[in-house]
mmCIF file of C-alpha atoms in Angstrom:
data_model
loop_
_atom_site.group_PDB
_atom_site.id
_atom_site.type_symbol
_atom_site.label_atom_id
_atom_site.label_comp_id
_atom_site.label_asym_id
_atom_site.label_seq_id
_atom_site.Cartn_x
_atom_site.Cartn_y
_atom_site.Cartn_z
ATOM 1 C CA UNK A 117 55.849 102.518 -18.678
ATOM 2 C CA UNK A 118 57.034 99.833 -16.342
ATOM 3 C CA UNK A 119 55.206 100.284 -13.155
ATOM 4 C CA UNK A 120 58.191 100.560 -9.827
ATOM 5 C CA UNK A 121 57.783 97.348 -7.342
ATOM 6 C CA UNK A 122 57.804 98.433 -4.027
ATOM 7 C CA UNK A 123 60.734 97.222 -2.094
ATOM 8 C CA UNK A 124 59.944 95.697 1.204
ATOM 9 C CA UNK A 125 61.261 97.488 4.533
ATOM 10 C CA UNK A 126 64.205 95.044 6.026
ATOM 11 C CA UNK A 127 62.875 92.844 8.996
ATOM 12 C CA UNK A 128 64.457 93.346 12.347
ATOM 13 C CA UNK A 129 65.738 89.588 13.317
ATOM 14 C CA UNK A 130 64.252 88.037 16.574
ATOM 15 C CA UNK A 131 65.747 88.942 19.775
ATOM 16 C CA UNK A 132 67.033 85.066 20.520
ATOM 17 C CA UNK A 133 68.835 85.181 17.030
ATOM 18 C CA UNK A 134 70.602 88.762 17.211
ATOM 19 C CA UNK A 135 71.565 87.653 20.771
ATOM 20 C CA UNK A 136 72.600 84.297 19.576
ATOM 21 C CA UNK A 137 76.204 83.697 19.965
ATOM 22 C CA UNK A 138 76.048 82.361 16.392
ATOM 23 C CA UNK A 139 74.605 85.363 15.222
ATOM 24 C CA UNK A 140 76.317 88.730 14.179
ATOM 25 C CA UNK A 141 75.788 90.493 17.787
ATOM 26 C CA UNK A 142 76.877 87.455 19.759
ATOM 27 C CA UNK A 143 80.584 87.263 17.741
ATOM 28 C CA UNK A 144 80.674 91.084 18.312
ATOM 29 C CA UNK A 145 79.585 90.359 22.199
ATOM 30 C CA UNK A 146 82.415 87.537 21.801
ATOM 31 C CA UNK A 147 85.067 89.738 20.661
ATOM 32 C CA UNK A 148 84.548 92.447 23.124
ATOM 33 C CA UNK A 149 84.111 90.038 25.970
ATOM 34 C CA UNK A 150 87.578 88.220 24.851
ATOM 35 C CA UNK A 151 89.148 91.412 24.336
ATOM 36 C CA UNK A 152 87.988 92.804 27.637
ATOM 37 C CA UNK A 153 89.405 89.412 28.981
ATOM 38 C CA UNK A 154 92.776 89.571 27.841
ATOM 39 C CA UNK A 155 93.308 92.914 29.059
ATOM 40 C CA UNK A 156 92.255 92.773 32.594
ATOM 41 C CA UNK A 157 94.061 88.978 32.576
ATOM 42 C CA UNK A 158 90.486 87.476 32.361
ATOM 43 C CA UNK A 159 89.681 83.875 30.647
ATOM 44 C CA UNK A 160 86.523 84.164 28.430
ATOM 45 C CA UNK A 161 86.102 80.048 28.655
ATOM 46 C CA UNK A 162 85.416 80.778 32.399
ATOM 47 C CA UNK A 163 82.576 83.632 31.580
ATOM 48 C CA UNK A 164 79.076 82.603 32.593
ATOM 49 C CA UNK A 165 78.365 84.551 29.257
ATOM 50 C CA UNK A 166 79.394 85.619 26.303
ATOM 51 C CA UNK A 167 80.866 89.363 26.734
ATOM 52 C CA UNK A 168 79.392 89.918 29.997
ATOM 53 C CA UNK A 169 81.674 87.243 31.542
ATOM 54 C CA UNK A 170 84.521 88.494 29.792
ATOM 55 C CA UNK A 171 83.839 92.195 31.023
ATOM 56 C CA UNK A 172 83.409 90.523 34.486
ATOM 57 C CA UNK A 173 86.728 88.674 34.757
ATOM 58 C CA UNK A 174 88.699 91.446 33.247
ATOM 59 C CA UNK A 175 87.527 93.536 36.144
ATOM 60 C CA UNK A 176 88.230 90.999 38.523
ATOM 61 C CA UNK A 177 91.649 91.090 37.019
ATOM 62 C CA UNK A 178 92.497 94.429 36.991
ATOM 63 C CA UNK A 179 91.326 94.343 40.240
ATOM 64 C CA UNK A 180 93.764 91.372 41.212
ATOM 65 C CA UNK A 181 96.748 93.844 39.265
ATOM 66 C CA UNK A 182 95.733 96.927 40.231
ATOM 67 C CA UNK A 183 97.491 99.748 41.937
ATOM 68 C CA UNK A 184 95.426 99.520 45.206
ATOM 69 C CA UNK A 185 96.425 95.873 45.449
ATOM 70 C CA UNK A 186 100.104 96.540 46.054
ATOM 71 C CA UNK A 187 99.697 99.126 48.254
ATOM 72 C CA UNK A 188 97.741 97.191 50.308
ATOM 73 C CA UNK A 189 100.758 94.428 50.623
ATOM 74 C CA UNK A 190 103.177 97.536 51.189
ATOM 75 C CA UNK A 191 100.768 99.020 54.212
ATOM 76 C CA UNK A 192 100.960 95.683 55.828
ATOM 77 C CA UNK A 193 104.247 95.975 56.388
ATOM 78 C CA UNK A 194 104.314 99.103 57.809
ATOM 79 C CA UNK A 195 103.066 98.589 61.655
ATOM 80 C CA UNK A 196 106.014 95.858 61.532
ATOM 81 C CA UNK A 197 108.399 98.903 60.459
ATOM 82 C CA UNK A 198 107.124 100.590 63.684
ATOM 83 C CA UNK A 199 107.211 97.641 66.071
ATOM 84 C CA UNK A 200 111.112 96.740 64.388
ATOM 85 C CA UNK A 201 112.792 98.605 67.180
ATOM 86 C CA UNK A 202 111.267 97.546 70.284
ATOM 87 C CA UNK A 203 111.808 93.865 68.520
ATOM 88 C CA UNK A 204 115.209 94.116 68.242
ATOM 89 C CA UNK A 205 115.270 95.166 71.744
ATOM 90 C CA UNK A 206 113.229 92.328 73.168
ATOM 91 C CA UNK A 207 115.205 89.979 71.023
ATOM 92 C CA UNK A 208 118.668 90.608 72.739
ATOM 93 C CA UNK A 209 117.478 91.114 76.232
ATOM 94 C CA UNK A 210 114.586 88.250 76.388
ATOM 95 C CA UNK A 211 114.843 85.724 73.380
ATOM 96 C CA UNK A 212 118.577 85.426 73.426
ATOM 97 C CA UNK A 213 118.692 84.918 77.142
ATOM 98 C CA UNK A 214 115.750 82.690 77.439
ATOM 99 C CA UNK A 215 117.523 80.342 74.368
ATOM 100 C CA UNK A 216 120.775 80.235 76.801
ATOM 101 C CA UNK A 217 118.953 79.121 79.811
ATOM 102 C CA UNK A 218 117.354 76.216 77.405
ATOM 103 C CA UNK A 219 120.721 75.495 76.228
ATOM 104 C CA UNK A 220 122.538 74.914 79.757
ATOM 105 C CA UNK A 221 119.862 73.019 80.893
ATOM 106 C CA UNK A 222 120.521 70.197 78.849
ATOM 107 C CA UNK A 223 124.130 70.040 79.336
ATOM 108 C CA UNK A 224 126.193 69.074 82.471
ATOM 109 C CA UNK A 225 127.426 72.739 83.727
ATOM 110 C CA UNK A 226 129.122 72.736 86.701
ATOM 111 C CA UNK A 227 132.000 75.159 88.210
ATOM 112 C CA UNK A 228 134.171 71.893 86.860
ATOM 113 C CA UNK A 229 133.102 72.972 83.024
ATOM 114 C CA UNK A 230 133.114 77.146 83.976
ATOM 115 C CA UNK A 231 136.778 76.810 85.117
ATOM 116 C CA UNK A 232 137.778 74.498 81.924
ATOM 117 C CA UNK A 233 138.596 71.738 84.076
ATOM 118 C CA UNK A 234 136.085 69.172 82.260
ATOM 119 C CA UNK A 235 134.349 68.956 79.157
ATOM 120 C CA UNK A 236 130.781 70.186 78.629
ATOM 121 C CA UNK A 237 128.816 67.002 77.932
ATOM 122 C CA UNK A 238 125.075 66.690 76.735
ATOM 123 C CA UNK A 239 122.319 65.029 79.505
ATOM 124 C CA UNK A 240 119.228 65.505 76.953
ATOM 125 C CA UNK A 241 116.454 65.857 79.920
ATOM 126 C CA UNK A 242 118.980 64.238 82.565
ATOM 127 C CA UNK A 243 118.806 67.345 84.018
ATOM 128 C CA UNK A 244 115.144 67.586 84.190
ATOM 129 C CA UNK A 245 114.553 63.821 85.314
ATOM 130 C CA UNK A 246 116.716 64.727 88.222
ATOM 131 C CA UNK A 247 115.129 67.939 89.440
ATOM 132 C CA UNK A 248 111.444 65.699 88.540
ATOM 133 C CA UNK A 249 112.791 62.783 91.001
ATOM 134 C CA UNK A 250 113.546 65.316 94.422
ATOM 135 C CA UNK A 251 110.817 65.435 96.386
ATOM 136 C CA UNK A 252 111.839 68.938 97.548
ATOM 137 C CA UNK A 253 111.305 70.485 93.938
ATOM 138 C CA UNK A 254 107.877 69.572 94.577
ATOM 139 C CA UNK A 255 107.468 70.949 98.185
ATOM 140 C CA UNK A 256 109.154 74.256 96.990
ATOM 141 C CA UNK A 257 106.721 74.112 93.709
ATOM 142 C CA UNK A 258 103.750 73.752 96.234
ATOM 143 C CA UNK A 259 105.028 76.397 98.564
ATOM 144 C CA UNK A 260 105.368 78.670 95.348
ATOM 145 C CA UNK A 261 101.771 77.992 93.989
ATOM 146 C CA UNK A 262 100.120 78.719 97.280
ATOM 147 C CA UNK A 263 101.941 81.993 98.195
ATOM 148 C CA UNK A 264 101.539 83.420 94.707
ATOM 149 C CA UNK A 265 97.475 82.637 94.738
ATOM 150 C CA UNK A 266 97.693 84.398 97.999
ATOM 151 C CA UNK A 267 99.753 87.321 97.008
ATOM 152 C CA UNK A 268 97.891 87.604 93.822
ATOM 153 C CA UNK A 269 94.160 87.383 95.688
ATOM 154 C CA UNK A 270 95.314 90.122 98.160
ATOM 155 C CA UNK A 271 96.989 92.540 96.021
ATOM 156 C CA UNK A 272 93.704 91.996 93.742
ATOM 157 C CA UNK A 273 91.605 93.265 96.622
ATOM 158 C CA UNK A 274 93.683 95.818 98.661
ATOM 159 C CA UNK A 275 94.022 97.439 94.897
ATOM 160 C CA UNK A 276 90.299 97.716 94.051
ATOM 161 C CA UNK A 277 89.211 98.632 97.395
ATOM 162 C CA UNK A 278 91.800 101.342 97.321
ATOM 163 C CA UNK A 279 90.658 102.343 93.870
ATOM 164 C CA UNK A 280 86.750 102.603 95.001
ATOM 165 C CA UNK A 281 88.015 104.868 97.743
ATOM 166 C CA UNK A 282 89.530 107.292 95.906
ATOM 167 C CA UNK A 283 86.425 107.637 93.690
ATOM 168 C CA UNK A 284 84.370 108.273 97.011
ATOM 169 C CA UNK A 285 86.960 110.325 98.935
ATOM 170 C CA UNK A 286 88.122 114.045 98.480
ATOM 171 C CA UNK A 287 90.573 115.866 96.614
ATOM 172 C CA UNK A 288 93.137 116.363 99.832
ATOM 173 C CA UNK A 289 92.801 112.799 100.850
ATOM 174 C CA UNK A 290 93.231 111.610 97.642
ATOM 175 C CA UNK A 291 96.039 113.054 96.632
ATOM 176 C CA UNK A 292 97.560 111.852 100.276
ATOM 177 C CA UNK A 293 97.043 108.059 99.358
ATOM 178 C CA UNK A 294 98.054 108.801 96.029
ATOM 179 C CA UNK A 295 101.363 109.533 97.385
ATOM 180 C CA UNK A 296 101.468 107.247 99.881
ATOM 181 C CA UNK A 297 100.858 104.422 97.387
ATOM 182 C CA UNK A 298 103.289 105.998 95.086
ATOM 183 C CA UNK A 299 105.795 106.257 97.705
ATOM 184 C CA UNK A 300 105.464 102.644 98.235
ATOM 185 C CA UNK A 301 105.623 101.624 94.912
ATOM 186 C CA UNK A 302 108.331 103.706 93.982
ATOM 187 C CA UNK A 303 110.324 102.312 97.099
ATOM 188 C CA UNK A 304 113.260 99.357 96.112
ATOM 189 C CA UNK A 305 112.576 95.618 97.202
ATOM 190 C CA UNK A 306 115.830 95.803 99.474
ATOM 191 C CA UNK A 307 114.770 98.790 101.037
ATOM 192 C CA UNK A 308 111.267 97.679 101.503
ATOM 193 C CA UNK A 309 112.043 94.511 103.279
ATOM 194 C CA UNK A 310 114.874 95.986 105.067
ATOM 195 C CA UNK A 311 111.810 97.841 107.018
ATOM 196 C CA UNK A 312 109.925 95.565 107.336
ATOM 197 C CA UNK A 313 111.952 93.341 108.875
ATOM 198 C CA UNK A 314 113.214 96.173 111.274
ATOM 199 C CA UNK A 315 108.800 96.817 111.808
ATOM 200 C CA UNK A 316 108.623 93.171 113.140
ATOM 201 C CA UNK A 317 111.967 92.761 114.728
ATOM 202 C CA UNK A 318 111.708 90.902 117.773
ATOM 203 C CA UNK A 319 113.872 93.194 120.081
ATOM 204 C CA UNK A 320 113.383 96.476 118.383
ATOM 205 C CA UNK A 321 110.169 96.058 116.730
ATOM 206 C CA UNK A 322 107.464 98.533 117.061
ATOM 207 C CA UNK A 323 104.326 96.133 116.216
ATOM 208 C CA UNK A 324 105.632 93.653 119.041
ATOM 209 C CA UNK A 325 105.586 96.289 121.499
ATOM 210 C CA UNK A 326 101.980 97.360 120.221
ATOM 211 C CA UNK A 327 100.355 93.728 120.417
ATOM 212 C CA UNK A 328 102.095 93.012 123.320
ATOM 213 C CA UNK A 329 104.211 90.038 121.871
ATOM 214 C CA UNK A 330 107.297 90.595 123.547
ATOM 215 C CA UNK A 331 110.086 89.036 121.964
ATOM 216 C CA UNK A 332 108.008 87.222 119.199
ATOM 217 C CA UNK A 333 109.942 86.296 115.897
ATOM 218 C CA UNK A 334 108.183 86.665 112.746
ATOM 219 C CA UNK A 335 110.400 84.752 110.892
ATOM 220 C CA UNK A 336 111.067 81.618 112.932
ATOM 221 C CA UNK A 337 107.448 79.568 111.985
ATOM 222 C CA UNK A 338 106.894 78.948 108.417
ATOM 223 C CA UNK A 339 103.780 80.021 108.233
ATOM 224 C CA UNK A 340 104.371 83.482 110.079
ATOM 225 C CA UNK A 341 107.454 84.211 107.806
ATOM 226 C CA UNK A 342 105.210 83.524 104.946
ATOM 227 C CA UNK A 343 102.468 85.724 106.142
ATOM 228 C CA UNK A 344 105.460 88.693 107.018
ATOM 229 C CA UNK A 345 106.673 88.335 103.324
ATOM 230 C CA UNK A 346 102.843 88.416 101.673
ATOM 231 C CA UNK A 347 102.395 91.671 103.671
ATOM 232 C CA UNK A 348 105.627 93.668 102.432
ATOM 233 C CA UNK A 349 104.608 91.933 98.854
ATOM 234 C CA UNK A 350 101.364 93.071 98.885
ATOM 235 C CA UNK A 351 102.553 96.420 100.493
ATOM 236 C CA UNK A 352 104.854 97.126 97.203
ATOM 237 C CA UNK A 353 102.083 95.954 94.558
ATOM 238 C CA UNK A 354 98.831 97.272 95.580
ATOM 239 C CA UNK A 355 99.407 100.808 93.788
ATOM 240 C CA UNK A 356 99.936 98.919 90.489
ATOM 241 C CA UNK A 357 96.401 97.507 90.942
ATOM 242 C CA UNK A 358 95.289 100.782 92.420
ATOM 243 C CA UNK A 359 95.964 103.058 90.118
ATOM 244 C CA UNK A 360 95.286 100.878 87.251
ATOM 245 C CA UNK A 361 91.947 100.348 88.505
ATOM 246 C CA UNK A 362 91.038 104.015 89.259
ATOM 247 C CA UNK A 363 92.160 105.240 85.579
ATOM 248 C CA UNK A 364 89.597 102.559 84.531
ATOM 249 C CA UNK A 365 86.763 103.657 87.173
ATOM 250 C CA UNK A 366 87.295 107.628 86.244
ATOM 251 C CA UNK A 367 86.343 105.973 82.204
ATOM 252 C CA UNK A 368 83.296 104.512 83.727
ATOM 253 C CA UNK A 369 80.500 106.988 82.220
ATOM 254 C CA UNK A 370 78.854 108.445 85.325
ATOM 255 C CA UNK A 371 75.493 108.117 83.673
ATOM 256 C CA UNK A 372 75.775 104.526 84.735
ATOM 257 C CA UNK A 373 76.781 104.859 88.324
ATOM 258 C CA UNK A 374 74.145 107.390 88.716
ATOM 259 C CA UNK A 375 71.518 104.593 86.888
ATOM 260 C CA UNK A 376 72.639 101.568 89.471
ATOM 261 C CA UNK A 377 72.750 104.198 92.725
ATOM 262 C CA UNK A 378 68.957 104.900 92.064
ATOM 263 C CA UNK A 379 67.961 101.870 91.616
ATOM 264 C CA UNK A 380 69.184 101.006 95.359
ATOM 265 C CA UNK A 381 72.669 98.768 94.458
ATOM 266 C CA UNK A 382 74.928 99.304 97.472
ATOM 267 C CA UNK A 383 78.139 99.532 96.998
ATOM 268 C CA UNK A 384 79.221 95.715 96.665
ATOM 269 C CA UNK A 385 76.391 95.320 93.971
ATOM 270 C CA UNK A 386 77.505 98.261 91.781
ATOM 271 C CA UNK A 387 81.111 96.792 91.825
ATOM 272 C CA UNK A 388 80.173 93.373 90.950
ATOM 273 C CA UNK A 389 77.281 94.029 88.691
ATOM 274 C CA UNK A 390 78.492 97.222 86.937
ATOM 275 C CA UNK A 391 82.139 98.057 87.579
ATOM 276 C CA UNK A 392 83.642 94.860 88.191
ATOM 277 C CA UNK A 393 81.935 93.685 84.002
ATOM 278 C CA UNK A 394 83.009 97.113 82.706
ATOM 279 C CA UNK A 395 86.777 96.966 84.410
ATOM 280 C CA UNK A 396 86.963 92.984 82.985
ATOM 281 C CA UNK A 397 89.975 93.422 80.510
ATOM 282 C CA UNK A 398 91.958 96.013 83.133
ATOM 283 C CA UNK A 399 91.112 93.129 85.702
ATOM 284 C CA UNK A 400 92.927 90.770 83.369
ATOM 285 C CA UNK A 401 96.043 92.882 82.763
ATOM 286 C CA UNK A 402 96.860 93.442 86.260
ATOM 287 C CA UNK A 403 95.862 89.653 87.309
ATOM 288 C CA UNK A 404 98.480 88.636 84.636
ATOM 289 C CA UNK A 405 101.078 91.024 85.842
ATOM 290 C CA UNK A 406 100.219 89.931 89.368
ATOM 291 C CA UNK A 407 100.540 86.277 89.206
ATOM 292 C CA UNK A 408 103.824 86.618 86.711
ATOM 293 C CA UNK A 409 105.491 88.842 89.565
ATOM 294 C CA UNK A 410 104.316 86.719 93.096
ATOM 295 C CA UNK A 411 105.213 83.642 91.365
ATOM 296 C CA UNK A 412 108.786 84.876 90.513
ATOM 297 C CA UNK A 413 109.193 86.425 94.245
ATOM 298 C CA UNK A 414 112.793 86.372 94.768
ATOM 299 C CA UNK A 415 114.213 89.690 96.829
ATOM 300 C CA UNK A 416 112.049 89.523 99.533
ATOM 301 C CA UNK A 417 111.791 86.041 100.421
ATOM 302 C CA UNK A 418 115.405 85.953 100.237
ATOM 303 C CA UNK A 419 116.325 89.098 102.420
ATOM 304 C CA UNK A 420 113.499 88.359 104.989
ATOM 305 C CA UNK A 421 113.993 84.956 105.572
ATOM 306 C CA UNK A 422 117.642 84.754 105.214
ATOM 307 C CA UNK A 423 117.611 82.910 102.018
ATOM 308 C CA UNK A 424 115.038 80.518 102.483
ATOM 309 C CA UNK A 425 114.165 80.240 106.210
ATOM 310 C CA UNK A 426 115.459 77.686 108.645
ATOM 311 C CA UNK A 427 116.198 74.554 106.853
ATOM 312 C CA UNK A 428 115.163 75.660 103.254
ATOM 313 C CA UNK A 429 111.152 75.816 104.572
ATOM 314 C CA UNK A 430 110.383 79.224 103.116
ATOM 315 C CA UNK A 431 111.950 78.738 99.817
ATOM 316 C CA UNK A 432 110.266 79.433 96.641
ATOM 317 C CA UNK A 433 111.461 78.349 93.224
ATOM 318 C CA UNK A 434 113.297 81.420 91.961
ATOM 319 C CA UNK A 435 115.496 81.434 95.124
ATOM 320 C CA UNK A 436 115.665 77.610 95.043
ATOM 321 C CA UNK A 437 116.862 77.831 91.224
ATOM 322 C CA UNK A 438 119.180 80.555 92.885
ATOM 323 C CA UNK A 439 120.430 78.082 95.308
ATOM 324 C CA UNK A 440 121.161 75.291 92.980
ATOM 325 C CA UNK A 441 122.509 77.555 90.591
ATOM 326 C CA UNK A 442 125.417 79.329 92.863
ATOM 327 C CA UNK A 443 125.344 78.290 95.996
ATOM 328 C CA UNK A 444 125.576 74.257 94.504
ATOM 329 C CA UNK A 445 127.635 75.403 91.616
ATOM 330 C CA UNK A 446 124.735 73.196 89.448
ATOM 331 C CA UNK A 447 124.004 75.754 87.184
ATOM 332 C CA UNK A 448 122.463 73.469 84.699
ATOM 333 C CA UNK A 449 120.153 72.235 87.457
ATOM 334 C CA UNK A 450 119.227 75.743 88.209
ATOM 335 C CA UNK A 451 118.771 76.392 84.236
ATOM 336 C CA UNK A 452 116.154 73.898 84.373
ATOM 337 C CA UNK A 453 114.056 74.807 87.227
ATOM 338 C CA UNK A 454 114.051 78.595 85.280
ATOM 339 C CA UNK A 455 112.555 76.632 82.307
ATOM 340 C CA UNK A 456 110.156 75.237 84.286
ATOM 341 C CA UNK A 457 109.260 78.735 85.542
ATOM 342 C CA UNK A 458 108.786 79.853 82.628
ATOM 343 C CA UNK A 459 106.540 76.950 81.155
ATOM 344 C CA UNK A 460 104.569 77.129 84.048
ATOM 345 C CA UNK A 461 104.064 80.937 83.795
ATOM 346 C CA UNK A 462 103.172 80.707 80.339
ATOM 347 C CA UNK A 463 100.714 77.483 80.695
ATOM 348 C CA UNK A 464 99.023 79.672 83.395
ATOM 349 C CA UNK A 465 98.163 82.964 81.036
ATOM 350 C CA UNK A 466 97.443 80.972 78.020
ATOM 351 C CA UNK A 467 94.713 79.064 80.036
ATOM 352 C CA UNK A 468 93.136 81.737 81.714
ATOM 353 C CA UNK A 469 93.283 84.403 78.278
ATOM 354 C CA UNK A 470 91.530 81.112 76.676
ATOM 355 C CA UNK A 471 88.991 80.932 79.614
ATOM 356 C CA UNK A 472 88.169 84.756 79.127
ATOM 357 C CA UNK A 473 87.599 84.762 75.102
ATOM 358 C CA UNK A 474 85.473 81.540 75.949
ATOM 359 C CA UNK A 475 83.458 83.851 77.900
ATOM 360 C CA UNK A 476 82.857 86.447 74.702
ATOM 361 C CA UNK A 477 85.624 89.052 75.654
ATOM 362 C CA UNK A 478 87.470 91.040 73.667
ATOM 363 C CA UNK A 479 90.829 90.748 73.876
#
């Protein structure tokens, strides 16, 4: 009988040849990877590997064309949906009237071209080399800087003072300055002056009659009709500053107050050291609102000072632009002073935003 030959038991193949993209596993690794690749929009050529490259770009791009992707790009449109209103709003009363003012202002607009008599011609920055050239543009711009510094530095401090004393104060006096400061607030420009002017009258007066100045007028010297204007301004601003201020103390955990009183800060200390840090970007809304309303003082100085004191020495530029504008009938003059306004205002909070995220805030 023939005796049976045992047949030998297959040999596994090495680990570097089953894995070897020549080999039967690596074209299987191949396929899948290339497969995987041109489903999820994946290139196997850019793979780092045979299948697992392919497995990784198709991933990467079904995550490129997936579902969450596009409903990503449709949420970000969705705060603009919200915001669409107000934009529209802000668009026909700012935009469009700030693009008219920088229209007239470089075109010769007189009564002559309002009435039809003459033809609207184009001065490029005529206009502005003009109002550049008078020296008085630059008194009035001077006058203008230093009032609003003054008005902004004094409703600044009046506010905050204010605000500390409500914190320290109780309920019934409180609510008394509250009102007070609302009542003030709440009170029209006209109106406010109006009293003012009747507070310091010469004749009738009651704070010439207190200090004994007798027939004194307020408004004849530049500098005292600048001083009587900077107290009704501040007068009508402070409870902006006030109340802003106090919302922002009443946040203030009291832990911390409580911390800086026991270690001895007085009261100076704890506003400069801990309040003043804390209330930094309330302190930078209400400076911004500050300096873009002083700057732009128009009602006051105008109704106080008769439009601009004796001889024009209490103008500012909004009731300058106002005089060239309609009482000159040079309405592209007065265009461009309002441009300039506005540059100015806008130079002034871009440079002092960019000075406070120099400094690490938040804004």
């Amino acid at each position: 009988m023939p005796v049976p030959v045992p047949v030998p038991a297959p040999v596994p193949a090495p680990a570097s040849v089953a894995a070897a993209p020549g080999g039967p596993a690596g074209r299987t690794g191949d396929r899948s990877g290339e497969a995987r690749a041109e489903e999820g929009g994946g290139s196997p050529r850019r793979s780092s590997g045979p299948g697992v490259g392919g497995a990784r770009a198709g991933r990467q791009g079904a995550r490129r064309r997936g579902p969450g992707r596009s409903a990503l790009r449709s949420g970000g449109w969705t705060p603009w949906l919200y915001l669409a209103p107000a934009l529209v709003v802000l668009g026909g009363l700012l935009v469009y009237p700030i693009y008219q003012l920088g229209l007239i202002s470089f075109f010769e607009y007189t009564q002559a071209q309002v009435s039809g008599g003459e033809p609207t011609t184009f001065q490029g920055f005529g206009n502005y080399a003009e109002l550049f050239g008078d020296p008085q543009f630059w008194q009035v711009l001077l006058a203008t800087v230093l009032f609003a510094a003054a008005c902004v530095v004094s409703t600044l401090a009046v506010g905050c003072v204010l605000a500390v004393l409500l914190t320290r104060v109780r309920a019934v006096p409180r609510l008394a300055l509250m009102l007070a400061a609302l009542g003030a607030w709440a009170t029209p420009a006209v109106t406010g002056s109006t009293v003012w002017l009747f507070l310091f009258d010469p004749d009738f007066g009651p704070v010439n009659r207190m200090l004994g100045l007798g027939d004194h007028s307020w408004t004849y010297g530049r500098i005292s009709a600048f001083f009587l204007v900077l107290l009704e301004v501040v007068w009508c601003s402070f409870p902006f500053v006030m109340v802003t201020v106090y919302a922002g103390i009443r946040a203030v955990p009291s832990e911390v107050l409580e911390a800086a009183s026991l270690d001895g800060a007085s009261q100076w200390r704890v506003w400069r050291s801990v309040l003043a840090p804390m209330l930094r970007p309330i302190l930078v809304v209400v400076t911004i609102q500050s300096v873009i309303w002083d700057f732009k003082v128009f009602t006051q100085i105008y109704v106080m000072t008769n439009g601009g004191g004796i001889a024009g020495q209490n103008l500012v530029l909004n009731v300058y632009a106002y005089q060239q504008a309609f009482a000159s009938s040079q309405y592209s003059l007065g265009s461009a002073i309002g441009v300039v306004m506005l540059l100015i205002l806008l130079a002034v909070t871009l440079v002092y935003l960019r000075l406070l995220r120099r400094q690490g805030e938040e804004l």
